[in-house]
Short mmCIF file of C-alpha atoms and ligand atoms in Angstrom, two decimals:
data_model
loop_
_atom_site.label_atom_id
_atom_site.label_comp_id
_atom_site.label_asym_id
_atom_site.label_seq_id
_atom_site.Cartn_x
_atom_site.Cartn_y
_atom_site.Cartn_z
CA UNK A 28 0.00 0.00 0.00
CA UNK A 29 0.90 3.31 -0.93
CA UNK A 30 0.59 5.89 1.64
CA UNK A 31 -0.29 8.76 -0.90
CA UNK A 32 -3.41 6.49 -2.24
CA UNK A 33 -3.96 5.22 1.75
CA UNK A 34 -6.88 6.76 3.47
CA UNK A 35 -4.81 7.98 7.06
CA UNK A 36 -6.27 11.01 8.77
CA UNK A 37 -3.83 11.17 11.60
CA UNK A 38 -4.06 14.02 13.78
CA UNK A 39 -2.00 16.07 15.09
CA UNK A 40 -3.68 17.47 18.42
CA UNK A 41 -4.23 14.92 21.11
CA UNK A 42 -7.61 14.82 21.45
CA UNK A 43 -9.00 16.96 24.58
CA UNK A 44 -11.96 14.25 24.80
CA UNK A 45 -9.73 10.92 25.83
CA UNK A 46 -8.87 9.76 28.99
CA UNK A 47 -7.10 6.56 28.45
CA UNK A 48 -3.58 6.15 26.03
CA UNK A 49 -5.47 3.83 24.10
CA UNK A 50 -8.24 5.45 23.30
CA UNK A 51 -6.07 8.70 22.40
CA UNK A 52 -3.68 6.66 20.44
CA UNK A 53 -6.41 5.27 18.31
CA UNK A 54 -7.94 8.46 17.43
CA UNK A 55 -4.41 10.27 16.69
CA UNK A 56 -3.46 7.06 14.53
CA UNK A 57 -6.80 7.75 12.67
CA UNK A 58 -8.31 4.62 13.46
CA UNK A 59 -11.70 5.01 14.41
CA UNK A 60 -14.08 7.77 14.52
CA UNK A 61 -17.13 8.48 17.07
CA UNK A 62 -20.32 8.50 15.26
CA UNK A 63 -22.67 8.77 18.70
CA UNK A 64 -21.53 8.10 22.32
CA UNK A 65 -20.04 4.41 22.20
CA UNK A 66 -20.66 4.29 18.99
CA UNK A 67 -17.66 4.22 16.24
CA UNK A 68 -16.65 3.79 12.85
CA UNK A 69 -13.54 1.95 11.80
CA UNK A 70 -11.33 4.04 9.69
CA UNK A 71 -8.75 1.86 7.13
CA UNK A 72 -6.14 1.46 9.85
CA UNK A 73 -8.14 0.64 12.64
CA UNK A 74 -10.18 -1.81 10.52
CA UNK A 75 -7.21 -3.76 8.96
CA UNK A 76 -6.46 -4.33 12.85
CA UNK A 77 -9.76 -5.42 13.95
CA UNK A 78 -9.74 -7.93 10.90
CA UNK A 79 -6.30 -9.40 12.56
CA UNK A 80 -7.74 -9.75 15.69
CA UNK A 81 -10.98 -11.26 14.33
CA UNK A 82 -9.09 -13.81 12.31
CA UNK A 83 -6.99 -14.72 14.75
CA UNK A 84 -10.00 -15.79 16.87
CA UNK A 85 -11.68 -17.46 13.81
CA UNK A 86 -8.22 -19.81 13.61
CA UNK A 87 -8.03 -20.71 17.48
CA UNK A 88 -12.06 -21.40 17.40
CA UNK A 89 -11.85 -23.71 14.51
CA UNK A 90 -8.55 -25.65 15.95
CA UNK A 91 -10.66 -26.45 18.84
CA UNK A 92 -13.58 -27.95 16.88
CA UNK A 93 -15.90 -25.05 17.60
CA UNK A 94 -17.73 -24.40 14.34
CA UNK A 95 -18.57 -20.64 12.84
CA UNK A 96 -21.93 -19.46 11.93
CA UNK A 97 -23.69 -16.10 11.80
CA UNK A 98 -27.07 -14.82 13.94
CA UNK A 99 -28.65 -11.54 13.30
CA UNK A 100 -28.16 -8.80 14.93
CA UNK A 101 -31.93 -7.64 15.62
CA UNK A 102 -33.63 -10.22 17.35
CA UNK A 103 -37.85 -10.95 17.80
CA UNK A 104 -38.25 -10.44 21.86
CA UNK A 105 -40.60 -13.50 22.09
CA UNK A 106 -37.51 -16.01 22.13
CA UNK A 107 -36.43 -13.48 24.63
CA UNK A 108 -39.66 -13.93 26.90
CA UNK A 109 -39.25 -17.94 26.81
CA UNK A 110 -36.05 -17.37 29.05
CA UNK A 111 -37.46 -14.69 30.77
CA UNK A 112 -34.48 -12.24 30.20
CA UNK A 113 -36.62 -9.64 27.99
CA UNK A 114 -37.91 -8.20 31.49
CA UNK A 115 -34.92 -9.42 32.97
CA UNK A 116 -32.04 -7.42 31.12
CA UNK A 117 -33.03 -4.36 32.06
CA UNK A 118 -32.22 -0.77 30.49
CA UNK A 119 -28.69 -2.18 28.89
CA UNK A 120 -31.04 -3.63 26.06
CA UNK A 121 -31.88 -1.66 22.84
CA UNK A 122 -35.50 -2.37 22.48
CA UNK A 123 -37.06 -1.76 19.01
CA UNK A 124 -40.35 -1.77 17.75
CA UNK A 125 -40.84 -2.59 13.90
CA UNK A 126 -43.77 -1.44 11.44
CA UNK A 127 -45.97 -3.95 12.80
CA UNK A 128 -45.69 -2.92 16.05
CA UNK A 129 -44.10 -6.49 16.94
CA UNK A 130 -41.15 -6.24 19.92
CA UNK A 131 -37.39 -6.59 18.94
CA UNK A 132 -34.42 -5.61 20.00
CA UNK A 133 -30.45 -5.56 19.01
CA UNK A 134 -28.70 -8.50 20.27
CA UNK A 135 -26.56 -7.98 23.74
CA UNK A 136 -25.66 -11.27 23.58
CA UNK A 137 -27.41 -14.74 21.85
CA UNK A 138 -28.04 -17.21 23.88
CA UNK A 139 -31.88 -17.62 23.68
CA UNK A 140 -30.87 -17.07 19.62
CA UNK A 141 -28.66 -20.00 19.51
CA UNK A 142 -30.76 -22.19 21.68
CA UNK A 143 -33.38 -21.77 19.42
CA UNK A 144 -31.02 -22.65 16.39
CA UNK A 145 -30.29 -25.78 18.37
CA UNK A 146 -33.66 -27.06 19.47
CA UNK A 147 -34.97 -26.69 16.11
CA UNK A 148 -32.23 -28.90 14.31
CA UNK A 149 -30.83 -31.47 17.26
CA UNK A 150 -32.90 -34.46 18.51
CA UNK A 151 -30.10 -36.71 19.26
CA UNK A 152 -26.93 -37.26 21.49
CA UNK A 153 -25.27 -38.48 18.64
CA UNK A 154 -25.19 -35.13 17.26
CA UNK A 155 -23.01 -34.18 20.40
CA UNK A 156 -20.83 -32.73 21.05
CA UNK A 157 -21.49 -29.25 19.69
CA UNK A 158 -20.34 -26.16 20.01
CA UNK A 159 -21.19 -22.98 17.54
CA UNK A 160 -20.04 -19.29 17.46
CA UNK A 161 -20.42 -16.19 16.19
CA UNK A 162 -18.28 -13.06 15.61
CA UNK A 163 -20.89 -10.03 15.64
CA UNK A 164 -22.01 -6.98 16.80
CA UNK A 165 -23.86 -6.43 20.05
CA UNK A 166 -25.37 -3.05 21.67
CA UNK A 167 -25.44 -3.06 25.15
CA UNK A 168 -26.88 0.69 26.37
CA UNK A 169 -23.94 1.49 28.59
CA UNK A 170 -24.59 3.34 31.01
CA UNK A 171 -20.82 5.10 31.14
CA UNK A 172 -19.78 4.10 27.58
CA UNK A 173 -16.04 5.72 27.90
CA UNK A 174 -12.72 5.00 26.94
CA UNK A 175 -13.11 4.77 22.99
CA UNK A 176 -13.63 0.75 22.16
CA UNK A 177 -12.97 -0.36 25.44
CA UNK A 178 -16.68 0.11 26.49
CA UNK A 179 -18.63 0.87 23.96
CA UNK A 180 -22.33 0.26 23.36
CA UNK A 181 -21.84 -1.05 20.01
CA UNK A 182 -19.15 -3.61 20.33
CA UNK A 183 -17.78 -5.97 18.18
CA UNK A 184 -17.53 -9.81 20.25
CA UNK A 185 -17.51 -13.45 19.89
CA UNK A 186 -19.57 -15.41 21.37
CA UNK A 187 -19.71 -19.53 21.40
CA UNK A 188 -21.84 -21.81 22.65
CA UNK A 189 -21.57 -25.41 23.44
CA UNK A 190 -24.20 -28.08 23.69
CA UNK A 191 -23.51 -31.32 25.73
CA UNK A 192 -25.11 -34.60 27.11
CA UNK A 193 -23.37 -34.05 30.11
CA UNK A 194 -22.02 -32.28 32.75
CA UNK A 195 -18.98 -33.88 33.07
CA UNK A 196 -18.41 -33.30 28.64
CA UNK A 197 -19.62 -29.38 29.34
CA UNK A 198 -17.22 -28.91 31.62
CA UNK A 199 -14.88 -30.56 29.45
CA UNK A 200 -15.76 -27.99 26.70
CA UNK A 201 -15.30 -25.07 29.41
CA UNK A 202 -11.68 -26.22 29.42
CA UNK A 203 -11.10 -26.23 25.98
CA UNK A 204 -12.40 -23.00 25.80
CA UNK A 205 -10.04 -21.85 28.24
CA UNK A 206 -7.23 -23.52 26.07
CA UNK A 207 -8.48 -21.86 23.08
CA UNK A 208 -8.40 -18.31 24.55
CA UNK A 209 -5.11 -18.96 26.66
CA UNK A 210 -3.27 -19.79 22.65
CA UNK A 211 -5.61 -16.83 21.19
CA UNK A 212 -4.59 -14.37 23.53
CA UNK A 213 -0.80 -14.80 23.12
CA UNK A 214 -1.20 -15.16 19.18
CA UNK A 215 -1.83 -11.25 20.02
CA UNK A 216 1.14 -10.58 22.11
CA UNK A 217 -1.05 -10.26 25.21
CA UNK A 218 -0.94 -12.14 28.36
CA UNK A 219 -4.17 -12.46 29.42
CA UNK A 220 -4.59 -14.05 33.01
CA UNK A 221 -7.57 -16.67 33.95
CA UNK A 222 -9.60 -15.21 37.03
CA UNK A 223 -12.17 -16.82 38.69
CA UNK A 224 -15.46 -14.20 38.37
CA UNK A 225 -18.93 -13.87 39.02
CA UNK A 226 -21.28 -15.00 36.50
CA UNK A 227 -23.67 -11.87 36.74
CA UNK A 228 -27.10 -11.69 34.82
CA UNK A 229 -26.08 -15.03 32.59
CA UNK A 230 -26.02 -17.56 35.29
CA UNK A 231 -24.09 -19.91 36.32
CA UNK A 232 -21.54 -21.12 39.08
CA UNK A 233 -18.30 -21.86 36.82
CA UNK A 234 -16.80 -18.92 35.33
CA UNK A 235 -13.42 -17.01 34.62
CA UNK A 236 -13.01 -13.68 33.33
CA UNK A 237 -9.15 -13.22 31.37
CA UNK A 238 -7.78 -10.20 32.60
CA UNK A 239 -4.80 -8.08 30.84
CA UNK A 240 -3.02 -5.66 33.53
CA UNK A 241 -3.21 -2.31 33.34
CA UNK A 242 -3.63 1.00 35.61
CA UNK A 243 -6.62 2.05 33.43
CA UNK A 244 -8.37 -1.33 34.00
CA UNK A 245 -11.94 -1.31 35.10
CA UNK A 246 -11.81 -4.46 37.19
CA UNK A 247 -9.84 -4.40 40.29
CA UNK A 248 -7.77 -7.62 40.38
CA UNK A 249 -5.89 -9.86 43.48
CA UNK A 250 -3.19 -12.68 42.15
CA UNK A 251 -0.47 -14.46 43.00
CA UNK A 252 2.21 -13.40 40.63
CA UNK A 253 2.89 -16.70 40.04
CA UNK A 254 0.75 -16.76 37.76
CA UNK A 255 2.22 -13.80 35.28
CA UNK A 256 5.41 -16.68 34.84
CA UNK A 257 2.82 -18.85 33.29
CA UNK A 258 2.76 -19.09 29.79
CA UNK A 259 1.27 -21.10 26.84
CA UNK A 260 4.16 -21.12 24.62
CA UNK A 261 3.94 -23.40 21.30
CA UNK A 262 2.43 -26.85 23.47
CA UNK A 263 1.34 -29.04 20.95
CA UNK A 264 -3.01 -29.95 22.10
CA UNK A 265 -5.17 -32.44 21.30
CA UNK A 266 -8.36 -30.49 22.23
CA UNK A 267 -10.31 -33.75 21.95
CA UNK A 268 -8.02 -34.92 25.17
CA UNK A 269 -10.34 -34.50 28.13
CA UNK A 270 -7.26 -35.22 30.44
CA UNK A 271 -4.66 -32.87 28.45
CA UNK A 272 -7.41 -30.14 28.79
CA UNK A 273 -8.23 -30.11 32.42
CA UNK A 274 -4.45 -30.41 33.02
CA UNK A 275 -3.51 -27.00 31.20
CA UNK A 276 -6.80 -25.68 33.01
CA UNK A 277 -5.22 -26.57 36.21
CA UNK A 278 -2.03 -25.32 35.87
CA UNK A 279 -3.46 -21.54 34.95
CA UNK A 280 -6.33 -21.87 37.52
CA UNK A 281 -5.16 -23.42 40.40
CA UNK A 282 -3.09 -20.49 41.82
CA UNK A 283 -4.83 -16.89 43.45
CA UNK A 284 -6.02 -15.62 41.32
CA UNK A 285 -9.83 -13.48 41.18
CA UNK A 286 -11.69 -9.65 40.20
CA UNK A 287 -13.10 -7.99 43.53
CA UNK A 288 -16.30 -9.67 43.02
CA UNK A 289 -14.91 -13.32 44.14
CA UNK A 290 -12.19 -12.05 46.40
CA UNK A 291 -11.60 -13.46 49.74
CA UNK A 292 -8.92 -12.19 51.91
CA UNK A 293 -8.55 -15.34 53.67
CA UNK A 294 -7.47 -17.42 50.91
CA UNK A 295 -5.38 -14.31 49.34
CA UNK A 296 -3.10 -14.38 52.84
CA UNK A 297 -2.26 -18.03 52.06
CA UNK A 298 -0.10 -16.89 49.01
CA UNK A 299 3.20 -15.77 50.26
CA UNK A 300 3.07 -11.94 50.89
CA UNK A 301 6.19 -11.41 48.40
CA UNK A 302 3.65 -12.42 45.45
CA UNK A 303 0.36 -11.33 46.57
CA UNK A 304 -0.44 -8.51 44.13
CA UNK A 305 -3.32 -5.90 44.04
CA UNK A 306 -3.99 -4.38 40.83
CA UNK A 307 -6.15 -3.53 38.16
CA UNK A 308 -6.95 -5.21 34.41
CA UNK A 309 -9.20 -5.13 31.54
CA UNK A 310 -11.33 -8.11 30.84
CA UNK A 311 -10.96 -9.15 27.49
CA UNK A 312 -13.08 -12.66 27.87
CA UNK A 313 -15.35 -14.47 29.53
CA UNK A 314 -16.24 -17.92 29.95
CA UNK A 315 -19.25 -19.76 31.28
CA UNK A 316 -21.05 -23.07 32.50
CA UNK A 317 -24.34 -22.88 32.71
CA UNK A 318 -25.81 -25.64 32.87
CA UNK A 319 -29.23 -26.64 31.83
CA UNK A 320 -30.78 -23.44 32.54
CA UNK A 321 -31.68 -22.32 28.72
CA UNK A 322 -32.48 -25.27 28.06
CA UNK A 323 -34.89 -26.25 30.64
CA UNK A 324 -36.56 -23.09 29.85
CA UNK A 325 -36.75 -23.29 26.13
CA UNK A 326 -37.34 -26.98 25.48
CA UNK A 327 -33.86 -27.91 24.29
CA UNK A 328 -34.26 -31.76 24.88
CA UNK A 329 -32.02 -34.30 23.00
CA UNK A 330 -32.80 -38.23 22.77
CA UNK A 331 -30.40 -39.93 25.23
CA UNK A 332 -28.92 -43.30 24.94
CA UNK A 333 -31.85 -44.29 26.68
CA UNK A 334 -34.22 -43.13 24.47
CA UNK A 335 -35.50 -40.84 27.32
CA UNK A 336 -35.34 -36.95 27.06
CA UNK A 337 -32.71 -35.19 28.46
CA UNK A 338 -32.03 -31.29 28.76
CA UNK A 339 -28.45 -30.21 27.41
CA UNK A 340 -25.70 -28.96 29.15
CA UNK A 341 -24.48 -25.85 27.96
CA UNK A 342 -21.92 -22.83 28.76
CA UNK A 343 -21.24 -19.28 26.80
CA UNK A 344 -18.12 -18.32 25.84
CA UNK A 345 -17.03 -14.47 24.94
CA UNK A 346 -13.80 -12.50 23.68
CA UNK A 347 -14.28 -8.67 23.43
CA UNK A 348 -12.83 -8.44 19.67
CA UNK A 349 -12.75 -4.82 19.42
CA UNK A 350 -11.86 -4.20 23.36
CA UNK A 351 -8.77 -6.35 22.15
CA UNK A 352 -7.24 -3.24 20.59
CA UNK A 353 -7.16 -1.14 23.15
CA UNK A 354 -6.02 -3.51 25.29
CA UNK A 355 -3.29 -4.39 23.28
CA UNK A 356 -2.21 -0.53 22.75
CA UNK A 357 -2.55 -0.37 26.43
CA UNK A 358 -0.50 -3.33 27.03
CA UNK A 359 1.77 -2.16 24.00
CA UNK A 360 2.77 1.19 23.55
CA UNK A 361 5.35 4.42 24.61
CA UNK A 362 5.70 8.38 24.06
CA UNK A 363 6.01 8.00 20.31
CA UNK A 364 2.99 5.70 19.81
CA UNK A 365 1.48 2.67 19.46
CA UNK A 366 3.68 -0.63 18.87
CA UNK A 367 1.94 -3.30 17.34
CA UNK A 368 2.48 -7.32 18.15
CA UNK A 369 3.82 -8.68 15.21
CA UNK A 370 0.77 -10.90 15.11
CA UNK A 371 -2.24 -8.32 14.83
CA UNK A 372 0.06 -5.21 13.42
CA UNK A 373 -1.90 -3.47 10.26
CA UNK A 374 0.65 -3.69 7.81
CA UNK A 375 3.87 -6.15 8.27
CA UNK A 376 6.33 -3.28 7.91
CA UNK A 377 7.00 0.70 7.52
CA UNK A 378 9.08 1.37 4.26
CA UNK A 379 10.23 5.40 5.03
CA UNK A 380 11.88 6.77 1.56
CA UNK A 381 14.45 9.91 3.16
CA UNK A 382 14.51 10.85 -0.53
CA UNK A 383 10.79 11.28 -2.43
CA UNK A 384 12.03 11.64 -6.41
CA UNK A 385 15.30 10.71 -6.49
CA UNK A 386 14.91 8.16 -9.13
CA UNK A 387 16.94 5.34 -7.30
CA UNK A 388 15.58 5.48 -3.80
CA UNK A 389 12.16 5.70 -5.03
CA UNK A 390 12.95 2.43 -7.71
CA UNK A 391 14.54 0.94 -4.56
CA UNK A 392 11.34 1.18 -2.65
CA UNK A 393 9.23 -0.17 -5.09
CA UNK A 394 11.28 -3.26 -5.23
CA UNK A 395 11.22 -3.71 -1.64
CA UNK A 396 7.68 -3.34 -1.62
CA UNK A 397 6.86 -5.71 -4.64
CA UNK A 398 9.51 -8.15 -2.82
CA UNK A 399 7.36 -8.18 0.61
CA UNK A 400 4.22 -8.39 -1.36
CA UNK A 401 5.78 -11.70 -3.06
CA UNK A 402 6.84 -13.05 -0.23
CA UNK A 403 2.88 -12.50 1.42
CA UNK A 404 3.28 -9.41 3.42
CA UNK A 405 2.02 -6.26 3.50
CA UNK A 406 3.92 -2.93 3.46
CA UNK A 407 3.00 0.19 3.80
CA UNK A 408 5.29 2.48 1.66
CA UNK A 409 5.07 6.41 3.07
CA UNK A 410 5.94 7.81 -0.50
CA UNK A 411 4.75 11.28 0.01
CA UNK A 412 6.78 14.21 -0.52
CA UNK A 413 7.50 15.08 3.23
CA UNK A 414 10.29 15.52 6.01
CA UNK A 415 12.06 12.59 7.17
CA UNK A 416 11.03 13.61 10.76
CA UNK A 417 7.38 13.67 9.66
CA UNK A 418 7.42 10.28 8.12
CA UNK A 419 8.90 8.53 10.83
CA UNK A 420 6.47 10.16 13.13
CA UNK A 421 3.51 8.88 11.91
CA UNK A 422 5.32 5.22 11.68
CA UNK A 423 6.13 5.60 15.18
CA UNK A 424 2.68 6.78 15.88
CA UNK A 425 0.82 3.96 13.74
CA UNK A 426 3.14 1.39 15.37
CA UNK A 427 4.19 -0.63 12.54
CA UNK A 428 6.66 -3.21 14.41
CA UNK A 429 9.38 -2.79 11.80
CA UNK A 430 10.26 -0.23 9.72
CA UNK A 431 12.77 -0.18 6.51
CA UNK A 432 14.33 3.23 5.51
CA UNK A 433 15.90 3.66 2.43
CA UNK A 434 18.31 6.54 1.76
CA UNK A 435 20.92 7.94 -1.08
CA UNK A 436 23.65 7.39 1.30
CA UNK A 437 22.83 3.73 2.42
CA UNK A 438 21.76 2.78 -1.02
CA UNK A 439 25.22 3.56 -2.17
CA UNK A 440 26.68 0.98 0.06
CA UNK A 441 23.92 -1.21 -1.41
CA UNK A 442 22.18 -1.14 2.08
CA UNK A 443 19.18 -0.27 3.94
CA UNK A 444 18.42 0.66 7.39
CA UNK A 445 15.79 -1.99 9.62
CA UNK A 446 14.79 -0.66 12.56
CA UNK A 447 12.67 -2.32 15.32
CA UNK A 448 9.68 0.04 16.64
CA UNK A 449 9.96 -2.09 19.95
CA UNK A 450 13.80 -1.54 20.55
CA UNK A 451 14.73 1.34 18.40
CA UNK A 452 17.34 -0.86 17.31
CA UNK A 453 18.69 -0.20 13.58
CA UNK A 454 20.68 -2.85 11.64
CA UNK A 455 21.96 -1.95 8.16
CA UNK A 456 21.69 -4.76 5.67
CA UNK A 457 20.97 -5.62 1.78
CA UNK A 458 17.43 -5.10 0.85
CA UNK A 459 17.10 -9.16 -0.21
CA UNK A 460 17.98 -9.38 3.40
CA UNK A 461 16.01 -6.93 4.83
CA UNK A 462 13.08 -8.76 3.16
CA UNK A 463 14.51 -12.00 4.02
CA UNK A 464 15.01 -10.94 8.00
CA UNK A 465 11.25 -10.12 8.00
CA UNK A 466 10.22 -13.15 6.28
CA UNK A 467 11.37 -14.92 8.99
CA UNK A 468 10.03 -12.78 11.76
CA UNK A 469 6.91 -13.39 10.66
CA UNK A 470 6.57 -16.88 9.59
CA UNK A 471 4.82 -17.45 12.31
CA UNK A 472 2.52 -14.83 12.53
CA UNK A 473 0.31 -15.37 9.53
CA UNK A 474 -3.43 -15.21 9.94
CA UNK A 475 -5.75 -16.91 7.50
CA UNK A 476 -9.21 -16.70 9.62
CA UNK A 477 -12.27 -18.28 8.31
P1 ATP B 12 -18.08 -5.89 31.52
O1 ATP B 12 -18.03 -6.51 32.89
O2 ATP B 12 -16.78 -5.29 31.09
O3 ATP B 12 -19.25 -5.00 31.32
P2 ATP B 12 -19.36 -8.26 30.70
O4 ATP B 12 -18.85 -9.23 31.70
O5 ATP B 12 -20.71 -7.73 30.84
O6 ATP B 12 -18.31 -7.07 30.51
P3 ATP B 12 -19.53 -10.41 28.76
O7 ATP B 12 -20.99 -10.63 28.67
O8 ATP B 12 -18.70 -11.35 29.54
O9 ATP B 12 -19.24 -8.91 29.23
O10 ATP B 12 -18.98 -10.23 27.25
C1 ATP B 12 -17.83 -10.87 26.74
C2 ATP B 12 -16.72 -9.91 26.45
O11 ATP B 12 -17.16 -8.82 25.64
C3 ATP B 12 -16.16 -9.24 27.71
O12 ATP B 12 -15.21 -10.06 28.31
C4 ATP B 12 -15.56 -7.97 27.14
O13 ATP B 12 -14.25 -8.22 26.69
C5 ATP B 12 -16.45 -7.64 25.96
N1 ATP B 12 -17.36 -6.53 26.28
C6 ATP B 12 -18.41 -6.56 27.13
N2 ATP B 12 -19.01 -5.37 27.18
C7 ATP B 12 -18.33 -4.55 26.34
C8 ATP B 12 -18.46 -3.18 25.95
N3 ATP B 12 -19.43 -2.43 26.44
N4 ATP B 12 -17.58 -2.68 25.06
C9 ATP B 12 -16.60 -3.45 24.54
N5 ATP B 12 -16.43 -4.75 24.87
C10 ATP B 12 -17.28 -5.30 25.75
MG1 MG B 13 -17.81 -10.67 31.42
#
């Protein structure tokens, strides 16, 4: 991509209205705009990333068997009277009336939705296991919508659902939903800590909340920091291993750590004082066992082995897709700007030319660009006639991990300059190797999605 043809609006003001980095950062890197309160549009940049994100959810889901589908976003509120939760909800609900005067509303969540899907379609255990999902938008009416994407009312989440004979295979699926998210959120450069939560108006007894840490989290959080040495890493899991699931639930569970709604001091003064930590995070997912409590109250019955009719066990499962980014610019940023994760970053690399119009650093651009583009990565090639300063501004600000500037003077010596956003660190090298380097950076960081 050329930056001249790109669609950037970057400002230069920080913008009086923000309170959080994130939510500043996003706005100065031109990636979103407010249309109403908590309610945003998603400029190029700020799209691109919540496409990453997205797909990298999309891959994780799928490994673990969970399959994709699509529910609508404006729902009829009779499903929503079976379960009782149209009275329930409360004012967070967008309620709608259409021509006909009939109830409906925009979907906070889907569970009744889903249930429905289920009931209508599955009659036997032998269709078990199951487990669907969605990526979509909800509106939830906020009461304090605030901090850009990180509470909005229009939000952009996934939500999964499984169906089970059992307790015993629900819970199983509650684990490998807590595998899935644990290899999910460090596919995003975040670490993202299990904490044992309240289940609030969904239900439920078993539930953890994944927290990132941060000063301008919402939810006030008490660990053991025992658990911030924990991490996934590249384990090799067979999510249909019922033992190999529970055992990597274990490990990331078992230790102290809870939000303020589960605390108890008791059990907190049993961790060493050295690692007992008080501090604050963002919750960026949510996971649920429920039970039989939809499906007692909407008829969701399978055959069992028996031939006798039995209820199905079921949990909800949630990742706040577009909270992700500002959690990750929170977790991920300094002075200059925003520093993307190699695995979610907009574009794969920053090429800066020092010298617009001189006919052989502008050639040598294009061929590094048309060489990353071979290779399957995406540049993004600031060819406009400005400053040096002012083009490596905005790449600091838009956080492109890696950056490639080519000069006169380096291109002489048949070299350009790489430079990590993370370190600052410059290394001057041939172009092939340049492209080469970066290749191999990101090998591992390709996302496909669905
Ligand atoms: P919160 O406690 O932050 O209001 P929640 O527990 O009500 O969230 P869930 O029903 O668990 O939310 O939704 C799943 C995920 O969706 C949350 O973990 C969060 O990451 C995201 N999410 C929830 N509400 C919002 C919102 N208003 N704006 C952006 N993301 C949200
Ligand atoms: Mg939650």
């Amino acid at each position: 991509m050329r930056l001249s043809r790109y669609f950037l609006p970057v400002l230069k003001e920080t913008p009086a209205e923000a309170q959080i980095v994130s939510h500043r950062l996003m706005l100065r890197a031109g990636m979103i705009k407010q249309s109403a309160a908590g309610i945003y549009s998603w400029l190029p940049l700020g799209f691109k990333v919540l496409r990453k994100i997205e797909n990298i959810v999309h891959e994780e889901q799928m490994r673990a068997g969970h399959i994709p589908i699509q529910m609508p976003t404006i729902q009829s509120a009779d499903l929503w009277r079976e379960s009782g939760r149209y009275e329930a909800y409360g004012d967070e609900m967008l309620r709608i009336k259409d021509r006909g005067g009939r109830d409906m509303l925009f979907t906070p969540t889907a569970e009744e939705l889903v249930t429905d899907i289920f009931r209508s379609h599955v009659s036997s255990y032998k269709d078990l296991p199951l487990t669907l999902y969605q990526i979509q938008w909800k509106f939830r009416d906020e009461v304090r919508p605030r901090f850009g994407v990180m509470r909005g009312r229009e939000f952009y989440m996934k939500d999964g659902y499984n169906f089970d004979l059992t307790k015993e295979d629900a819970l199983h699926a509650y684990n490998r939903h807590l595998v899935s998210y644990l290899r999910t959120y460090e596919r995003m450069g975040l670490q993202a800590i299990p904490m044992r939560a309240d289940s609030g108006p969904i239900g439920g007894d078993d539930t953890h909340e994944f927290l990132v840490l941060a000063d301008t989290g919402e939810s006030e959080v008490f660990y053991d920091s025992a658990v911030t040495d924990l991490t996934f890493g590249d384990r090799e899991i067979n999510y249909d291993d019922v033992a190999q699931c529970a055992g990597v639930m274990e490990e990331f569970t078992t230790k102290y750590a809870r939000t303020d709604e589960t605390h108890d001091e008791a059990l907190f003064n049993e961790v060493p004082e050295e690692r007992r930590r008080v501090a604050r995070g963002i919750e960026v997912g949510q996971i649920f066992y429920f039970g039989t409590k939809y499906s007692d109250a909407m008829g969701a019955t399978v055959q069992g082995p028996d031939g006798k009719p039995v209820p199905v066990h079921m949990g909800s499962h949630g990742i706040g897709v577009s909270r992700l980014l500002g959690a990750i610019i929170e977790a991920s940023h300094d002075d200059n700007g925003i520093i993307w994760p190699e695995g979610v970053t907009p574009f794969h690399a920053g090429i800066v030319n020092l010298k617009q119009g001189d006919e052989e650093a502008d050639a040598a651009c294009e061929a590094l660009e048309a060489a990353l583009e071979a290779a399957g990565l995406e540049p993004l090639y600031d060819d406009r006639k400005e400053r040096a300063g002012g083009k490596f501004a905005t790449m600091d600000l838009i956080g492109l991990p890696w950056r490639i500037t080519v000069g006169p003077r380096g291109l002489k010596n048949g070299v350009v300059e790489l430079t990590s956003r993370r370190t600052g660190e410059s290394e001057e090298l041939p172009p092939e190797a340049a492209v080469a380097k970066l290749v191999e950076i990101y090998k591992d960081h390709m996302v496909k999605g669905l």
